Amino acid sequence: MERTETMQVSKAMTKEETFKEMKETFGMVPSFFKKIPESAVGLEWQLMKIAEMEPGVIPQKYRELIGLGISAATKCQYCALFHTEMAKLQGATEEEIEEAARYAKSNAGWSTYLHGMQTDYDQFKKEIIQMTGYARTMHSKR
């Protein structure tokens, strides 16, 4: 699926326009948005809509699960809650949410290990390309 429509940030919305649109979208204006200076709140809302709500090549549910994994790895409780709830809104199951968190844990753990061992990146890259090339060849024979 390609992006067929892109939100345009043509001009900053006023605070009143921004809050009205938020109420229409969420039924309320989140308190953290109320703290953003009036000169920036419209642009911040536009950026949030583009990043979080605009359709993209990756389906929204999977984007939220990716967001959850990143949030877990960066230890952002605010983001983890947001992306978990948004993933559920998009139909993610508890099993998918758990798997996203577990996958993030695995990636963060391997990153820690590889960095801690000061693994040679060029050798690592060569081996990964060799491994995936072999797997591709084996897969095409099936």
Coordinates of N, CA and C in Angstrom, one line a residue:
M1 N 0.8 -1.2 0.0 CA 0.0 0.0 0.0 C 0.9 1.2 0.0
E2 N 0.6 2.1 -0.9 CA 1.4 3.4 -1.0 C 0.7 4.5 -0.3
R3 N 1.4 5.5 0.1 CA 0.8 6.7 0.7 C 0.1 7.4 -0.4
T4 N -1.2 7.5 -0.3 CA -2.0 8.1 -1.3 C -2.4 9.6 -0.9
E5 N -2.2 9.9 0.3 CA -2.6 11.2 0.7 C -1.6 11.6 1.8
T6 N -1.1 12.8 1.7 CA -0.1 13.3 2.7 C -0.7 14.6 3.4
M7 N -0.7 14.6 4.7 CA -1.2 15.8 5.4 C -0.2 16.9 5.1
Q8 N -0.7 18.1 4.9 CA 0.1 19.2 4.6 C 0.2 20.1 5.8
V9 N 1.3 20.6 6.1 CA 1.5 21.6 7.2 C 1.7 22.9 6.5
S10 N 0.6 23.5 6.1 CA 0.7 24.7 5.3 C 0.8 26.0 6.2
K11 N 0.1 26.0 7.3 CA 0.1 27.1 8.2 C -0.2 26.6 9.6
A12 N 0.3 27.3 10.5 CA 0.1 26.8 11.9 C -1.4 27.1 12.3
M13 N -1.9 26.1 12.9 CA -3.3 26.3 13.4 C -3.3 27.1 14.7
T14 N -4.3 27.8 14.9 CA -4.4 28.6 16.2 C -4.6 27.6 17.3
K15 N -4.4 28.1 18.5 CA -4.6 27.2 19.7 C -6.0 26.8 19.7
E16 N -7.0 27.6 19.4 CA -8.4 27.3 19.5 C -8.7 26.2 18.4
E17 N -8.2 26.4 17.2 CA -8.4 25.4 16.1 C -7.8 24.1 16.5
T18 N -6.6 24.1 17.1 CA -5.9 22.9 17.5 C -6.7 22.1 18.6
F19 N -7.1 22.8 19.6 CA -7.8 22.2 20.7 C -9.2 21.7 20.2
K20 N -9.8 22.4 19.3 CA -11.1 21.9 18.7 C -10.9 20.6 18.0
E21 N -9.9 20.6 17.2 CA -9.6 19.3 16.4 C -9.2 18.2 17.3
M22 N -8.5 18.5 18.4 CA -8.1 17.4 19.4 C -9.3 16.9 20.0
K23 N -10.3 17.7 20.4 CA -11.5 17.3 21.1 C -12.3 16.4 20.1
E24 N -12.3 16.8 18.8 CA -13.0 16.0 17.8 C -12.3 14.6 17.6
T25 N -11.0 14.6 17.8 CA -10.3 13.3 17.6 C -10.3 12.4 18.8
F26 N -10.0 13.0 20.0 CA -9.8 12.3 21.2 C -10.9 12.4 22.3
G27 N -11.8 13.4 22.0 CA -12.9 13.7 23.0 C -12.4 14.6 24.1
M28 N -11.1 15.0 24.0 CA -10.5 15.9 25.1 C -9.2 16.5 24.5
V29 N -8.7 17.4 25.3 CA -7.4 18.0 25.0 C -6.4 17.5 26.1
P30 N -5.4 16.6 25.7 CA -4.5 16.1 26.7 C -3.8 17.3 27.4
S31 N -3.6 17.1 28.7 CA -3.0 18.2 29.5 C -1.6 18.5 29.1
F32 N -0.8 17.5 28.5 CA 0.5 17.8 28.1 C 0.5 18.7 26.9
F33 N -0.6 18.7 26.1 CA -0.7 19.7 25.0 C -1.0 21.1 25.5
K34 N -1.7 21.2 26.6 CA -2.1 22.5 27.1 C -0.8 23.2 27.6
K35 N 0.2 22.5 27.9 CA 1.5 23.1 28.4 C 2.4 23.7 27.3
I36 N 2.1 23.2 26.1 CA 2.9 23.7 24.9 C 2.6 25.2 24.7
P37 N 3.6 26.0 24.4 CA 3.4 27.4 24.2 C 2.4 27.6 23.0
E38 N 1.6 28.6 23.1 CA 0.6 28.9 22.0 C 1.3 29.0 20.6
S39 N 2.5 29.5 20.6 CA 3.2 29.7 19.3 C 3.6 28.4 18.6
A40 N 3.6 27.3 19.4 CA 4.1 26.0 18.9 C 3.0 24.9 18.9
V41 N 1.9 25.1 19.6 CA 1.0 24.0 19.8 C 0.3 23.5 18.5
G42 N 0.0 24.4 17.6 CA -0.5 24.0 16.3 C 0.4 23.2 15.5
L43 N 1.7 23.6 15.5 CA 2.7 22.8 14.7 C 2.9 21.5 15.4
E44 N 3.0 21.4 16.7 CA 3.2 20.1 17.4 C 2.1 19.2 17.1
W45 N 0.8 19.7 17.1 CA -0.3 18.8 16.8 C -0.2 18.3 15.3
Q46 N 0.2 19.2 14.4 CA 0.3 18.8 13.0 C 1.4 17.7 12.9
L47 N 2.5 17.9 13.6 CA 3.6 16.8 13.5 C 3.1 15.5 14.1
M48 N 2.4 15.6 15.2 CA 1.9 14.4 15.9 C 0.9 13.6 14.9
K49 N 0.1 14.4 14.3 CA -0.9 13.7 13.3 C -0.1 13.0 12.2
I50 N 0.9 13.7 11.6 CA 1.7 13.2 10.5 C 2.4 11.9 11.0
A51 N 3.1 12.0 12.1 CA 3.9 10.9 12.6 C 3.0 9.7 13.1
E52 N 1.9 10.0 13.8 CA 1.2 8.9 14.5 C -0.1 8.5 13.8
M53 N -0.7 9.3 12.9 CA -2.0 9.0 12.4 C -2.1 8.9 10.9
E54 N -1.1 9.4 10.2 CA -1.2 9.4 8.7 C -1.0 8.0 8.2
P55 N -1.8 7.5 7.3 CA -1.6 6.2 6.7 C -0.2 6.1 6.0
G56 N 0.3 4.9 6.1 CA 1.6 4.7 5.5 C 1.8 3.4 4.9
V57 N 2.9 3.0 4.4 CA 3.2 1.7 3.8 C 3.0 0.6 4.9
I58 N 3.5 0.9 6.1 CA 3.4 -0.1 7.2 C 2.0 0.1 7.8
P59 N 1.2 -0.9 7.9 CA -0.1 -0.7 8.6 C 0.0 -0.2 10.0
Q60 N -1.0 0.6 10.4 CA -0.9 1.4 11.6 C -0.7 0.4 12.8
K61 N -1.3 -0.7 12.9 CA -1.1 -1.6 14.0 C 0.3 -2.0 14.2
Y62 N 1.0 -2.3 13.1 CA 2.4 -2.7 13.1 C 3.3 -1.5 13.5
R63 N 2.9 -0.3 13.0 CA 3.7 0.9 13.4 C 3.6 1.1 14.9
E64 N 2.4 0.9 15.5 CA 2.3 1.0 16.9 C 3.1 0.0 17.7
L65 N 3.1 -1.3 17.1 CA 3.9 -2.3 17.8 C 5.4 -2.0 17.7
I66 N 5.8 -1.4 16.6 CA 7.2 -1.0 16.5 C 7.5 0.1 17.5
G67 N 6.5 1.1 17.6 CA 6.6 2.2 18.6 C 6.7 1.6 20.0
L68 N 6.0 0.6 20.3 CA 6.0 0.0 21.6 C 7.4 -0.6 21.9
G69 N 8.0 -1.3 20.9 CA 9.3 -1.9 21.0 C 10.3 -0.9 21.3
I70 N 10.3 0.2 20.5 CA 11.3 1.3 20.7 C 11.1 1.9 22.1
S71 N 9.8 2.1 22.5 CA 9.5 2.7 23.8 C 10.1 1.9 24.9
A72 N 9.9 0.6 24.8 CA 10.4 -0.3 25.8 C 12.0 -0.3 25.9
A73 N 12.6 -0.3 24.7 CA 14.1 -0.2 24.6 C 14.6 1.1 25.2
T74 N 13.9 2.2 24.9 CA 14.4 3.5 25.4 C 13.9 3.8 26.8
K75 N 13.1 2.9 27.4 CA 12.5 3.0 28.7 C 11.7 4.3 28.9
C76 N 10.8 4.5 27.9 CA 9.9 5.7 28.0 C 8.5 5.2 28.4
Q77 N 8.2 5.3 29.6 CA 6.9 4.8 30.1 C 5.7 5.5 29.4
Y78 N 5.9 6.8 29.1 CA 4.8 7.5 28.5 C 4.5 7.0 27.1
C79 N 5.6 6.8 26.3 CA 5.5 6.3 25.0 C 5.0 4.8 24.9
A80 N 5.5 4.0 25.9 CA 5.1 2.6 26.0 C 3.6 2.5 26.2
L81 N 3.0 3.3 27.1 CA 1.6 3.4 27.3 C 0.9 3.8 26.1
F82 N 1.3 4.9 25.5 CA 0.7 5.5 24.3 C 0.6 4.4 23.2
H83 N 1.8 3.8 22.9 CA 1.8 2.9 21.7 C 1.1 1.6 22.1
T84 N 1.1 1.1 23.3 CA 0.3 0.0 23.7 C -1.2 0.2 23.4
E85 N -1.7 1.3 23.9 CA -3.1 1.6 23.8 C -3.5 1.9 22.4
M86 N -2.6 2.5 21.6 CA -2.9 2.8 20.2 C -2.8 1.4 19.4
A87 N -1.9 0.5 19.8 CA -1.9 -0.8 19.1 C -3.2 -1.6 19.4
K88 N -3.7 -1.5 20.6 CA -4.9 -2.2 21.0 C -6.1 -1.6 20.2
L89 N -6.1 -0.2 20.0 CA -7.1 0.4 19.3 C -7.1 0.0 17.8
Q90 N -5.9 -0.4 17.3 CA -5.8 -0.9 15.9 C -6.0 -2.4 15.8
G91 N -6.3 -3.0 16.9 CA -6.7 -4.4 16.9 C -5.6 -5.4 17.3
A92 N -4.5 -4.9 17.9 CA -3.4 -5.7 18.4 C -3.9 -6.6 19.6
T93 N -3.5 -7.8 19.6 CA -3.8 -8.7 20.7 C -2.8 -8.6 21.8
E94 N -3.1 -9.1 23.0 CA -2.2 -9.1 24.1 C -0.9 -10.0 23.7
E95 N -1.1 -11.0 22.9 CA 0.0 -11.8 22.4 C 0.9 -11.0 21.5
E96 N 0.3 -10.2 20.6 CA 1.2 -9.4 19.7 C 1.9 -8.3 20.5
I97 N 1.3 -7.8 21.5 CA 1.9 -6.7 22.3 C 3.1 -7.4 23.1
E98 N 2.9 -8.6 23.7 CA 3.9 -9.3 24.4 C 5.1 -9.6 23.5
E99 N 4.8 -10.1 22.3 CA 5.8 -10.4 21.3 C 6.6 -9.2 20.9
A100 N 6.0 -8.1 20.7 CA 6.7 -6.8 20.3 C 7.7 -6.5 21.5
A101 N 7.2 -6.6 22.7 CA 8.1 -6.2 23.8 C 9.2 -7.2 24.0
R102 N 8.9 -8.5 23.8 CA 10.0 -9.5 23.8 C 11.0 -9.4 22.7
Y103 N 10.5 -9.0 21.5 CA 11.4 -8.8 20.4 C 12.3 -7.6 20.7
A104 N 11.8 -6.6 21.2 CA 12.6 -5.4 21.6 C 13.7 -5.8 22.6
K105 N 13.2 -6.6 23.6 CA 14.2 -7.1 24.6 C 15.3 -7.9 24.0
S106 N 15.0 -8.7 23.1 CA 16.0 -9.5 22.4 C 17.0 -8.6 21.7
N107 N 16.5 -7.7 20.9 CA 17.3 -6.8 20.1 C 18.2 -5.9 21.0
A108 N 17.6 -5.4 22.1 CA 18.4 -4.5 23.0 C 19.5 -5.4 23.7
G109 N 19.2 -6.6 24.0 CA 20.1 -7.5 24.6 C 21.3 -7.8 23.7
W110 N 21.0 -8.2 22.5 CA 22.1 -8.4 21.5 C 22.9 -7.2 21.2
S111 N 22.3 -6.1 21.2 CA 23.0 -4.8 20.9 C 24.0 -4.6 22.1
T112 N 23.5 -4.8 23.3 CA 24.4 -4.6 24.5 C 25.5 -5.6 24.4
Y113 N 25.3 -6.8 24.1 CA 26.3 -7.8 24.1 C 27.4 -7.5 23.0
L114 N 26.9 -7.2 21.8 CA 27.8 -7.0 20.6 C 28.6 -5.7 20.9
H115 N 28.0 -4.7 21.5 CA 28.8 -3.5 21.8 C 29.8 -3.8 22.9
G116 N 29.3 -4.5 23.9 CA 30.2 -4.8 25.1 C 31.4 -5.6 24.7
M117 N 31.2 -6.5 23.7 CA 32.3 -7.4 23.2 C 33.1 -6.7 22.2
Q118 N 32.7 -5.5 21.8 CA 33.4 -4.7 20.8 C 33.6 -5.5 19.5
T119 N 32.5 -6.1 19.1 CA 32.5 -7.0 17.9 C 32.8 -6.2 16.7
D120 N 33.7 -6.7 15.9 CA 34.1 -6.0 14.6 C 32.9 -5.9 13.7
Y121 N 32.5 -4.7 13.4 CA 31.3 -4.4 12.6 C 31.5 -5.0 11.2
D122 N 32.6 -4.8 10.5 CA 32.8 -5.2 9.2 C 32.7 -6.8 9.1
Q123 N 33.3 -7.5 10.0 CA 33.2 -8.9 10.1 C 31.7 -9.4 10.3
F124 N 31.0 -8.7 11.2 CA 29.6 -9.0 11.6 C 28.8 -8.8 10.3
K125 N 29.0 -7.7 9.6 CA 28.2 -7.4 8.4 C 28.5 -8.5 7.3
K126 N 29.7 -8.8 7.1 CA 30.1 -9.9 6.1 C 29.3 -11.2 6.5
E127 N 29.3 -11.6 7.8 CA 28.7 -12.8 8.2 C 27.2 -12.8 8.0
I128 N 26.6 -11.6 8.4 CA 25.1 -11.5 8.2 C 24.7 -11.6 6.8
I129 N 25.5 -10.9 5.9 CA 25.1 -11.0 4.5 C 25.3 -12.4 3.9
Q130 N 26.4 -13.1 4.4 CA 26.6 -14.5 4.0 C 25.4 -15.4 4.5
M131 N 25.0 -15.2 5.8 CA 24.0 -16.0 6.4 C 22.6 -15.8 5.6
T132 N 22.3 -14.6 5.4 CA 21.0 -14.3 4.7 C 21.0 -14.7 3.3
G133 N 22.2 -14.6 2.6 CA 22.3 -15.1 1.3 C 22.1 -16.6 1.2
Y134 N 22.7 -17.4 2.1 CA 22.5 -18.8 2.2 C 21.0 -19.1 2.5
A135 N 20.4 -18.4 3.4 CA 19.0 -18.7 3.7 C 18.1 -18.4 2.5
R136 N 18.4 -17.3 1.8 CA 17.6 -17.0 0.6 C 17.7 -18.1 -0.4
T137 N 18.9 -18.6 -0.6 CA 19.1 -19.7 -1.6 C 18.4 -21.0 -1.2
M138 N 18.4 -21.3 0.1 CA 17.7 -22.5 0.6 C 16.2 -22.3 0.5
H139 N 15.7 -21.1 0.8 CA 14.3 -20.8 0.7 C 13.8 -20.9 -0.7
S140 N 14.6 -20.5 -1.7 CA 14.2 -20.5 -3.1 C 14.1 -21.9 -3.6
K141 N 14.8 -22.9 -3.0 CA 14.8 -24.3 -3.4 C 13.6 -25.0 -2.9
R142 N 12.8 -24.4 -2.0 CA 11.6 -25.1 -1.5 C 10.5 -25.1 -2.4

